[in-house]
Coordinates of C-alpha atoms and ligand atoms in Angstrom, one line a residue:
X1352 CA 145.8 100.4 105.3
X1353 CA 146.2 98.3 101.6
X1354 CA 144.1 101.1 99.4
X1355 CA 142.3 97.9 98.4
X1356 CA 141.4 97.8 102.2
X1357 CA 139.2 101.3 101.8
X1358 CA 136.9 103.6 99.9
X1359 CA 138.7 107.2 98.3
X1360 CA 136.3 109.9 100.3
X1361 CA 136.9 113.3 101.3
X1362 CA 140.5 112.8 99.8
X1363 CA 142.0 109.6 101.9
X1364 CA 141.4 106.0 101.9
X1365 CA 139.1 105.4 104.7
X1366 CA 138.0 101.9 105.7
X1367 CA 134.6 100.7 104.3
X1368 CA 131.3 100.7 106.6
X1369 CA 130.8 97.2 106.2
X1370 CA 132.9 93.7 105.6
X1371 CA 131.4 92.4 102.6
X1372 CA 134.5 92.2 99.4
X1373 CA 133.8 91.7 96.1
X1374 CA 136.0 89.5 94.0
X1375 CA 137.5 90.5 90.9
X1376 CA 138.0 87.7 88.2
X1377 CA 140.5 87.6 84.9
X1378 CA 138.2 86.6 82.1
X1379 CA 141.1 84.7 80.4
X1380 CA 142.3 82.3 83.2
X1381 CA 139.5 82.9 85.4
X1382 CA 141.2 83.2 88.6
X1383 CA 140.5 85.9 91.2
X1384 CA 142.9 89.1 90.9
X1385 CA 142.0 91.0 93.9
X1386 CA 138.8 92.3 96.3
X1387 CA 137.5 95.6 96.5
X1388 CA 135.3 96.4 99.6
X1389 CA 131.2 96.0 99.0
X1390 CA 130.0 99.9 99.8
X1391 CA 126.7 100.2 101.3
X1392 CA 124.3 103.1 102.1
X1393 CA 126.5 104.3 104.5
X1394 CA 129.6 104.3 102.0
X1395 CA 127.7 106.1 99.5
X1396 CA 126.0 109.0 102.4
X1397 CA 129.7 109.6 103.6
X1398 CA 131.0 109.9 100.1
X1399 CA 128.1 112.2 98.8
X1400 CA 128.8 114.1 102.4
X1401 CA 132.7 114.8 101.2
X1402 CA 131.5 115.8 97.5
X1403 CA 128.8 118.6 99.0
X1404 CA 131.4 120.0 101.5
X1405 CA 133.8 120.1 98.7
X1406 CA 131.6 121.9 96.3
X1407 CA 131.3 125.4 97.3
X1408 CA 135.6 125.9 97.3
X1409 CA 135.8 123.4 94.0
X1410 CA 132.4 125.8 91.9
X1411 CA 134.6 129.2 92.9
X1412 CA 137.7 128.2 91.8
X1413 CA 138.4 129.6 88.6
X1414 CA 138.6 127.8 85.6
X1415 CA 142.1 128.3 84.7
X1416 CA 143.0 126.8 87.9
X1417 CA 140.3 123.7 87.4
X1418 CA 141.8 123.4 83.9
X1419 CA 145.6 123.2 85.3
X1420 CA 144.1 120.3 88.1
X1421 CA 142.9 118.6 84.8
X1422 CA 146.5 119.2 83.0
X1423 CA 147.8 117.6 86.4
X1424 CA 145.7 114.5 86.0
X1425 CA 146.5 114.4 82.3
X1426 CA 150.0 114.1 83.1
X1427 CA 149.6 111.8 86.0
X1428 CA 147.5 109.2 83.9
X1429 CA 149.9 109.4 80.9
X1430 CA 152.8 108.1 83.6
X1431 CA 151.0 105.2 84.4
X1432 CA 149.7 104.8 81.0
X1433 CA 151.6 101.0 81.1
X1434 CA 149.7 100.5 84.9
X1435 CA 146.4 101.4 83.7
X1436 CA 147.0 98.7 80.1
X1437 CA 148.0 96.1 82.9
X1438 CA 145.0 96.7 84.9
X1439 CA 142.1 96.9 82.5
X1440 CA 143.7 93.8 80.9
X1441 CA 143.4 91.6 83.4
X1442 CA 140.0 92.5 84.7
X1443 CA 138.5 93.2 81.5
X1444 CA 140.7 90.5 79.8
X1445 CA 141.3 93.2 76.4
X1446 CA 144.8 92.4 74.5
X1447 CA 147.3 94.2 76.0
X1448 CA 148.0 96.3 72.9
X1449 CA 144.4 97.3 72.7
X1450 CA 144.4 98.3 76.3
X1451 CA 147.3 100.3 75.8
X1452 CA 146.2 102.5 72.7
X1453 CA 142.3 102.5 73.9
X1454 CA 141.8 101.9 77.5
X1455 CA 144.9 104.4 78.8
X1456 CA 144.7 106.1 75.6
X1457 CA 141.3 107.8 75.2
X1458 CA 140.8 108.5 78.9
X1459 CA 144.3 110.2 78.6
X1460 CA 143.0 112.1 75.6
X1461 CA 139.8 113.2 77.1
X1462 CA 141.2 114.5 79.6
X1463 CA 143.3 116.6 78.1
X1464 CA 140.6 117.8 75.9
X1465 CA 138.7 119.2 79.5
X1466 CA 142.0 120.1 80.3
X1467 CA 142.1 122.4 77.6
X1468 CA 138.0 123.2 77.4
X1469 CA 138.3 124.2 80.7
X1470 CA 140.8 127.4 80.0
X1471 CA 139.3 128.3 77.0
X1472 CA 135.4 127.7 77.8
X1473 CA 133.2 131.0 77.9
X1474 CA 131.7 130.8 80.7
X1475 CA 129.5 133.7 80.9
X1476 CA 128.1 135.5 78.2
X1477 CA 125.9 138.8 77.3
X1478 CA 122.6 138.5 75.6
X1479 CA 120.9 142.0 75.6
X1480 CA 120.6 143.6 79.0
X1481 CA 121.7 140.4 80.4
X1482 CA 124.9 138.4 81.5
X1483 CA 124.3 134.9 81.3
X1484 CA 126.6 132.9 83.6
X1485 CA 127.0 128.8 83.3
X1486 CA 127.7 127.3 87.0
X1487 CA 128.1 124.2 87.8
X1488 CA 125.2 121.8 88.4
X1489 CA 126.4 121.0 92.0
X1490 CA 127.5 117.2 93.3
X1491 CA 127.3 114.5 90.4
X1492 CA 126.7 110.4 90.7
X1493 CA 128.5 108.8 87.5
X1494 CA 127.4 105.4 87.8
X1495 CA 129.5 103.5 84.7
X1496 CA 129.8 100.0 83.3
X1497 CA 132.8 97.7 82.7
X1498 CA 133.4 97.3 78.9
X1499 CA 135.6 100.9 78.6
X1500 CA 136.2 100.9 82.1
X1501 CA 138.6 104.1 82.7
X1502 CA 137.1 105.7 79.8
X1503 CA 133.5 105.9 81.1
X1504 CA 134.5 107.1 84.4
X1505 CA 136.8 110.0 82.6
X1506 CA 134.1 111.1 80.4
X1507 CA 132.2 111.7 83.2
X1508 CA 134.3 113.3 86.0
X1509 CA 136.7 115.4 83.7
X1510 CA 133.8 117.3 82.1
X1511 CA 131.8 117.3 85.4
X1512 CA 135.0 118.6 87.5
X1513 CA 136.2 121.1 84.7
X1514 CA 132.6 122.8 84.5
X1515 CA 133.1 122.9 89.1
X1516 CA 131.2 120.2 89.9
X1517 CA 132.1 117.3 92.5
X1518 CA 131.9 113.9 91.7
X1519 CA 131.3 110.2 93.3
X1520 CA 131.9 107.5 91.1
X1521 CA 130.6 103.9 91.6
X1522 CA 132.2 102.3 88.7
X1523 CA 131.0 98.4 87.5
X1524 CA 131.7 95.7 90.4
X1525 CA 133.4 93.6 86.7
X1526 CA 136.1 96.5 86.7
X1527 CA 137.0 98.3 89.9
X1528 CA 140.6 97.9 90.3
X1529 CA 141.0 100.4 87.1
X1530 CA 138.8 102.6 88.9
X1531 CA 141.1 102.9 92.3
X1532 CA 143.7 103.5 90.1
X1533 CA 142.5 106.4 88.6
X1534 CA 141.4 107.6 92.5
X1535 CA 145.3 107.4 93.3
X1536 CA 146.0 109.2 90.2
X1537 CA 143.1 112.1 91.3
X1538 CA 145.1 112.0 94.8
X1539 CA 148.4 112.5 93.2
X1540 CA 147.3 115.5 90.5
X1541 CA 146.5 117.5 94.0
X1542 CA 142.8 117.8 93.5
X1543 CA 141.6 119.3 96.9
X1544 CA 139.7 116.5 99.1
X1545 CA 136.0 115.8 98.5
X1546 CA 136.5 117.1 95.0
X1547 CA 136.5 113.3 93.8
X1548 CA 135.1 110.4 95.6
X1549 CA 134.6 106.6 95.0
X1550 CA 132.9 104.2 96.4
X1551 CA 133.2 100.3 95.0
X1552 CA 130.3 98.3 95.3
X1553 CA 127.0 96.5 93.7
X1554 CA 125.0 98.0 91.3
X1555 CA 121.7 97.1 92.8
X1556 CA 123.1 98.6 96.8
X1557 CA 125.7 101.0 96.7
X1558 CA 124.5 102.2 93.0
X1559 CA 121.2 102.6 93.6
X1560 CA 121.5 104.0 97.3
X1561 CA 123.9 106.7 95.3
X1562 CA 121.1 107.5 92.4
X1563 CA 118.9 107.8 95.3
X1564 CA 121.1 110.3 97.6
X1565 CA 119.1 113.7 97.9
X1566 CA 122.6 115.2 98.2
X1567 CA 122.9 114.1 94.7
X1568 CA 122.1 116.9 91.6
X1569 CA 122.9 114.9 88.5
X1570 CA 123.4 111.3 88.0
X1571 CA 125.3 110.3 84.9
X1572 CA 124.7 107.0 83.9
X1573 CA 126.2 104.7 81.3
X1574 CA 125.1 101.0 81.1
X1575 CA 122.2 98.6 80.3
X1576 CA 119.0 100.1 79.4
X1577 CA 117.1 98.4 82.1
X1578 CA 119.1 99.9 84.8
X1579 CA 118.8 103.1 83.2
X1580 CA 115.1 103.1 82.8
X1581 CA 115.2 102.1 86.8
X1582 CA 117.8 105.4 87.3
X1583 CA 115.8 108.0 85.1
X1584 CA 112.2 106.8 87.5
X1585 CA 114.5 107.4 90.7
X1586 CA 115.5 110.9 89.0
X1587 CA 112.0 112.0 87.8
X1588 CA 110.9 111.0 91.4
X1589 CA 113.1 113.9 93.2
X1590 CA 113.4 116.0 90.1
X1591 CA 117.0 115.6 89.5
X1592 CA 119.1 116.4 86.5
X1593 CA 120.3 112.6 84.7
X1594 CA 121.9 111.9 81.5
X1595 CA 121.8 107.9 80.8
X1596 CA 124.4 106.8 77.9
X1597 CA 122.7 103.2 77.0
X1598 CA 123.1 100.7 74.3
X1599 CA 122.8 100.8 70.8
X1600 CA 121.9 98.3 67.7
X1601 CA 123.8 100.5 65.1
X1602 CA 124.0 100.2 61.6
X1603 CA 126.5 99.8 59.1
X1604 CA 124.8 101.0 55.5
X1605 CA 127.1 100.4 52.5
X1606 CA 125.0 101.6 49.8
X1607 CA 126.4 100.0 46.1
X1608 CA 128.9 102.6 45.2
X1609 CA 131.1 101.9 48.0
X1610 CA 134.1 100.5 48.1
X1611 CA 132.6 96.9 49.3
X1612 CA 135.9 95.0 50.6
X1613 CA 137.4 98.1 52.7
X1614 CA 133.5 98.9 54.0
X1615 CA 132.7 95.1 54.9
X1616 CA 136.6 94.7 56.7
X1617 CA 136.4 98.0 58.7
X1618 CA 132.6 96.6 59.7
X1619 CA 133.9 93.5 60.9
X1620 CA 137.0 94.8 62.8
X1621 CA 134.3 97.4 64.3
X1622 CA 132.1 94.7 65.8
X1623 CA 135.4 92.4 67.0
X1624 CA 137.1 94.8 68.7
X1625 CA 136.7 94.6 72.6
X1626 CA 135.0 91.7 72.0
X1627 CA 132.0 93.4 70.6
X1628 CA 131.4 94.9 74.1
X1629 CA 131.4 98.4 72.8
X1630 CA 127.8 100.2 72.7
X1631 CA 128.2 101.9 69.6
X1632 CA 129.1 99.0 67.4
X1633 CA 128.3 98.8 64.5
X1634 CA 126.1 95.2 64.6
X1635 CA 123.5 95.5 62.2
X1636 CA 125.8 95.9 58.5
X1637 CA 123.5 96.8 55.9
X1638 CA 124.5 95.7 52.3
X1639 CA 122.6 95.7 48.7
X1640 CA 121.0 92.7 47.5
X1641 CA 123.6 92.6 44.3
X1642 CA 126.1 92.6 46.9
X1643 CA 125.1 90.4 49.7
X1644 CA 127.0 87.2 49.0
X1645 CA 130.0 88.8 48.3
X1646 CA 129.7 90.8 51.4
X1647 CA 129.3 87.9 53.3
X1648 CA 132.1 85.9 52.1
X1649 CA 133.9 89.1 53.2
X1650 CA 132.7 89.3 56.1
X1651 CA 133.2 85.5 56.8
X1652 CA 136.8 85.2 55.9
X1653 CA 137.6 88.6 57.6
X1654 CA 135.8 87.1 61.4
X1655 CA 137.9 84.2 60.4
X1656 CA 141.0 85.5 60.9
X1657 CA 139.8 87.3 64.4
X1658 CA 140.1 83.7 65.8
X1659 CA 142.8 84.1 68.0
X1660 CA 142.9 87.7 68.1
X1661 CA 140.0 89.1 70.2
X1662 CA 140.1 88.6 74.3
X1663 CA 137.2 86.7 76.2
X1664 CA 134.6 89.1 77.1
X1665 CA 134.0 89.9 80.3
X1666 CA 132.4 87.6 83.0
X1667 CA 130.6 83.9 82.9
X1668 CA 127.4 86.3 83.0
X1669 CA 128.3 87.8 79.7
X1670 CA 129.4 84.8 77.7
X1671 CA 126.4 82.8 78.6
X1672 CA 124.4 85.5 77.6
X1673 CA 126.6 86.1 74.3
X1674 CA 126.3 82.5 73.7
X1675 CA 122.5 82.1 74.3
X1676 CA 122.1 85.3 71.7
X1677 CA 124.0 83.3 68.7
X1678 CA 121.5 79.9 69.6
X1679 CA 118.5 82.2 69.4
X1680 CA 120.3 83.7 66.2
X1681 CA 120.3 80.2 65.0
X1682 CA 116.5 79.2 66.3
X1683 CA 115.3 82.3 64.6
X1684 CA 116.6 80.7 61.1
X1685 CA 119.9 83.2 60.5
X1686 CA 122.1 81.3 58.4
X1687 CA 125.7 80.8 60.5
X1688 CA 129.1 81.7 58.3
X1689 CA 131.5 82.1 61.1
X1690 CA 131.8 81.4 64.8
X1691 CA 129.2 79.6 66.4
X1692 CA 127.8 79.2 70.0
X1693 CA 130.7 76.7 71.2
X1694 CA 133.3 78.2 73.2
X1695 CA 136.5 78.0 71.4
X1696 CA 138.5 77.0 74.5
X1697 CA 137.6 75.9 78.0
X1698 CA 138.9 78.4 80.1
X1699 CA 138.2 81.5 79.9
X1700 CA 135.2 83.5 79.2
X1701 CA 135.8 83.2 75.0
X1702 CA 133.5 83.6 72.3
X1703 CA 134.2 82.7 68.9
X1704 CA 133.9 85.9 66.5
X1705 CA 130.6 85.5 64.9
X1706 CA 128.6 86.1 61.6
X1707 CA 125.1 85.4 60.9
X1708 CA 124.1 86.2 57.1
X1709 CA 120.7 85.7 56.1
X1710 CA 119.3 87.9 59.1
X1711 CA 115.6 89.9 58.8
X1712 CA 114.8 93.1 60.6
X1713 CA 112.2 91.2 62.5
X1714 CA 115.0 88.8 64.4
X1715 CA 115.9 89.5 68.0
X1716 CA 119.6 89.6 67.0
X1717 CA 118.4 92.3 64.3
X1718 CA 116.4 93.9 67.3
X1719 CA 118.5 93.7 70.9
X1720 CA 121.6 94.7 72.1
X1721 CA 124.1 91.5 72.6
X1722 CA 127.5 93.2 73.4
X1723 CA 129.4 90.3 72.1
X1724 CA 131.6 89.3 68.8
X1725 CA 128.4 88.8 66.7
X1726 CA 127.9 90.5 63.4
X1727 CA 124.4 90.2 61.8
X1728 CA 124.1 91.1 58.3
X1729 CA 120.7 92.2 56.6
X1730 CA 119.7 93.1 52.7
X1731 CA 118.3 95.9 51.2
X1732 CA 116.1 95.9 48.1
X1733 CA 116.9 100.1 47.7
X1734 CA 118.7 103.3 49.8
X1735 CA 115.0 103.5 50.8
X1736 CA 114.7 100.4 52.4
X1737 CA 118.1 100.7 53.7
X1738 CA 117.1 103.9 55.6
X1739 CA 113.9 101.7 57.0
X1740 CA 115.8 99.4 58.2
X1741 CA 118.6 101.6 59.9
X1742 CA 116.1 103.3 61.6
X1743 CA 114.1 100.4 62.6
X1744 CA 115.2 99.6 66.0
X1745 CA 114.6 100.9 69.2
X1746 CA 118.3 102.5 69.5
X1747 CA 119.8 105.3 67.7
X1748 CA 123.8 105.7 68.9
X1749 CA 126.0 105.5 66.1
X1750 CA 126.5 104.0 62.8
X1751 CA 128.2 104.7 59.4
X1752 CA 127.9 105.3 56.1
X1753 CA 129.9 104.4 53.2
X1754 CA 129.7 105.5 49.1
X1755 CA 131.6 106.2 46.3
X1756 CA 130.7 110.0 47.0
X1757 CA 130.8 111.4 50.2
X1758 CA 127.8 113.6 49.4
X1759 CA 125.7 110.7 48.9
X1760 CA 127.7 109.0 52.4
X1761 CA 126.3 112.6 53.7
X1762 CA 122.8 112.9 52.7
X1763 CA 122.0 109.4 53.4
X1764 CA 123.6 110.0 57.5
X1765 CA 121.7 113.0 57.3
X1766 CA 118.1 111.0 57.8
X1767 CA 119.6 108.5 59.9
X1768 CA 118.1 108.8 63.4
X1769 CA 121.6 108.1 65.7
X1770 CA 124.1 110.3 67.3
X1771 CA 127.0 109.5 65.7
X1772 CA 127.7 108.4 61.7
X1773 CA 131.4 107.9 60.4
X1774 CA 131.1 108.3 57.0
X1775 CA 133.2 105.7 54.9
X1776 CA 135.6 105.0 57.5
X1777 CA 135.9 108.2 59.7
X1778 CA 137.8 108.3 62.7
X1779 CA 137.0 108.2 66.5
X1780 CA 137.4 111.9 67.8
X1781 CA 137.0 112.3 71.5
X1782 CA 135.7 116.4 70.9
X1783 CA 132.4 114.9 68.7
X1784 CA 130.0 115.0 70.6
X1785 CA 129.0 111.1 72.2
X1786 CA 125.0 109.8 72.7
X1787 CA 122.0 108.7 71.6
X1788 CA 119.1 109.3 70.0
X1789 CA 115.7 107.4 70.9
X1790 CA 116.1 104.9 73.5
X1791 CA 120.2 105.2 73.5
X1792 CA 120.0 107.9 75.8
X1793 CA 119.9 111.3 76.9
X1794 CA 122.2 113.8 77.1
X1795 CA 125.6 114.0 75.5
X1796 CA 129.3 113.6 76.7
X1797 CA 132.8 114.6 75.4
X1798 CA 133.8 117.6 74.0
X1799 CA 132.0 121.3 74.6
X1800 CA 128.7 119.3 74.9
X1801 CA 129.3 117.1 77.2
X1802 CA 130.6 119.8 79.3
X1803 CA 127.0 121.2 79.1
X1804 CA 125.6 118.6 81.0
X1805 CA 127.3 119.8 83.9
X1806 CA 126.2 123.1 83.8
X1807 CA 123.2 125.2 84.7
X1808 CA 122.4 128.5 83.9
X1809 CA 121.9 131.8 85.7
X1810 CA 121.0 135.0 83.9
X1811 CA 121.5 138.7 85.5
X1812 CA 119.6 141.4 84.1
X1813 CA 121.2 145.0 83.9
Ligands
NAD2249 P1 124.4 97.3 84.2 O1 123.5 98.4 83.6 O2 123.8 96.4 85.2 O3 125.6 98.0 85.0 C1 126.1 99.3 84.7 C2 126.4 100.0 86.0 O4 125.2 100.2 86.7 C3 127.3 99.2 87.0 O5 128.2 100.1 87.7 C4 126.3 98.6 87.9 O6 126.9 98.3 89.2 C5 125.3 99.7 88.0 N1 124.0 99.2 88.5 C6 123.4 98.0 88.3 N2 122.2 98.0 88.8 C7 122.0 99.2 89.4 C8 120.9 99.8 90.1 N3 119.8 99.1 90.4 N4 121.0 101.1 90.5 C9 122.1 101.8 90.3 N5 123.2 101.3 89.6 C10 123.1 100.0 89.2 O7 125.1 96.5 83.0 P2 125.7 95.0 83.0 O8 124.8 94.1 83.8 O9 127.0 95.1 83.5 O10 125.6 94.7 81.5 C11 124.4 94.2 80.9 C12 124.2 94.7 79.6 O11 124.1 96.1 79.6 C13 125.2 94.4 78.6 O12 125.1 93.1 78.0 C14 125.0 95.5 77.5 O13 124.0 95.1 76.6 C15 124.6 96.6 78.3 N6 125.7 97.5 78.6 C16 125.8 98.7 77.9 C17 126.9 99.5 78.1 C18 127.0 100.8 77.3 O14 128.1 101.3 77.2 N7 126.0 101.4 76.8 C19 127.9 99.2 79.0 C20 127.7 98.0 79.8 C21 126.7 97.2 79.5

């Protein structure tokens, strides 16, 4: 059997329960790049099945040995570090480059970060008379989206099989091929079978009937918020544990001692890269009234010269939605300085990187998620009003924060309400801690936090 033939469950490829394929389509030329099987109910029962007989041997092996199954994977992932680039490319359509140092990248660096938290973590601990000891949660559903495909699965199952859980995965039907990949790479690190399991398959079928498996303890879920609203009422229902990683509106504050070009530039490149698909852009940029139209001939000439540079994004689906944002943008009376909703070639699922100047708080592309190339740029009378208006959406993910001072940067991130600020220009680092305040989420992943989420506690009293 082809492995595309099958479902990874109980640590083989084993054919799927029913016929149905999903096709897989390049977002640059369009054309169909592979199937992966449809899983159903029965898929998803067989799968959860292999993960709970798996879990009593996987939650009492010690952590050093976990943590030297994790080094394995590491090590597999970084040899097929060029394999995994190809891959995400041409179902996610990303430039190659960006694949390599992002899409292989992080995932490789994550996890070797649970590789590492995994040996070193303190699992038990003595408070008083009593020894408190963290145990794994039990079998986990990580449900994850498309736009950082191998990522989102990574920053689920390494913490999750590092704290002696056991996972199934149902990764996005957009990006599946990525996700076998990484099964074969799980196979080839000699995780025992069961241990990891995926299943391919639609959201609204093999996703939901795997949020809705009682042999399920925790689902992790990263995608839209309307699926995760759906996921967190399936959860409450049966009382199970969930952490939802959703979307995010965040906010780019460049109060008037910054430097303006190198805070507008970074913004821009922020929003552009992965096409924009990237929950914790940074969409909203927040700039003084002094300094607005310099900002946003900044801004303008800087989207400019993403032209050529950014890939499609990823489906028909998305791009008509992207597209139908940037009209609305324009209904609404934002003021267009770059892009536009033309595509800028006919094949392919392109957008042309966008800038709307001109925007108020009270405009849906000030207000809603569009996971696209589109910048929108608001003004603020004072740092008061700035902080108003950061704070005045729904989300709460990330942001940033840039000033002359980084004590000013500080205090002003300080009374932001998000999960994440980079203050004037700070770099990505897979231990932070990763989530949302508000509607963005719950929970937390990467790092010793998102190892939390996998664990429970137990205290013995002596
Ligand atoms: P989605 O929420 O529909 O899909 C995410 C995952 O959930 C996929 O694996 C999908 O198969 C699964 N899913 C869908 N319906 C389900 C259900 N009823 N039960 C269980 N699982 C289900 O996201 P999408 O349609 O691919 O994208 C739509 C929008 O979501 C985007 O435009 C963007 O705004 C947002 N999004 C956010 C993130 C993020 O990282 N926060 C990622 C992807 C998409």
């Amino acid at each position: 059997m082809k492995a595309h033939d099958g479902m990874y469950i109980g640590g083989a490829w084993r054919p799927a329960a029913g016929q149905d394929v999903i096709e897989v389509v390049n977002p640059v030329d369009e054309q169909v790049i592979g199937t992966v099987p449809a899983g159903t109910a029965a898929d998803v029962d067989n799968a959860v099945r292999a993960a709970r007989a798996a879990l009593p041997e996987w939650a009492a092996t010690p952590p050093a040995e976990r943590a030297a199954r994790l080094a394995a994977l590491r090590d597999v992932l970084t040899a097929r570090a060029d394999e995994i680039a190809e891959t995400v490319t041409a179902e996610l359509g990303s430039p190659l480059k960006f694949s390599q140092a992002v899409h292989a990248g992080v995932p490789i660096a994550v996890a070797g970060s649970y590789a590492e938290l995994a040996a070193t973590y303190a699992f038990e601990e003595k408070t008083g008379n009593s020894v408190v000891h963290e145990e794994p949660v039990g079998v986990v559903a990580a449900i994850t989206p498309w736009n950082y495909p191998l990522h989102q699965i990574v920053a689920k199952v390494a913490p999750a099989l590092a704290a002696g859980c056991t996972v199934v995965v149902k990764p996005a039907e957009d990006t599946p091929l990525v996700a076998r990949l990484f099964a074969g790479a799980v196979h080839e690190a000699g995780l025992p079978a069961g241990v990891f399991n995926l299943v391919t398959g639609l959201g609204p079928v093999a996703g939901q009937a795997l949020a809705e498996h009682p042999g399920v303890d925790l689902v992790s879920f990263t995608g839209s918020t309307a699926v995760g609203r759906q996921i967190a009422a399936i959860a409450a229902g049966q009382i199970k544990k969930v952490a939802l990683e959703l979307g995010g509106k965040s906010a780019n504050v460049i109060l008037p001692s910054a430097d303006l070009a190198k805070a507008v530039n970074v913004g821009v490149a922020n929003v552009m890269s992965n096409s924009g698909q990237t929950c914790s852009a940074w969409t909203r940029m927040l700039v003084h009234r002094d300094q607005y139209d310099e900002a946003v001939e900044l801004a303008a000439a800087a989207a400019a010269k993403y032209g050529d540079r950014i890939g499609p994004v990823v489906s028909a689906k998305q791009q008509d939605r992207v597209r139908g944002y940037i009209e609305k943008g324009v209904a609404e009376g934002a003021r267009l300085v770059a892009g536009g909703p033309e595509a800028p070639r006919e094949q392919g699922y392109f957008v042309s990187p966008t800038v709307f100047a001109d925007v108020t708080e009270d405009m849906t592309i000030a207000q809603e998620e569009i996971f696209g190339p589109v910048l929108s740029i608001l003004r603020y009378e004072d740092e008061e009003d700035a902080l108003r208006i950061a704070n005045g959406t729904v989300y709460g993910l990330a942001g940033a924060v840039w000033a002359g001072d980084e004590a000013e940067a500080v205090a002003f991130a300080r009374r932001m309400e998000t999960g994440q600020v980079d203050i004037n220009g700070g770099r990505f680092n897979p231990l932070a801690p990763f989530g949302g305040y508000k509607q963005s989420g719950v929970g937390r992943e990467l790092g010793v936090h998102g190892l939390a989420e996998y664990l429970q506690t137990k205290s013995l009293q002596f």
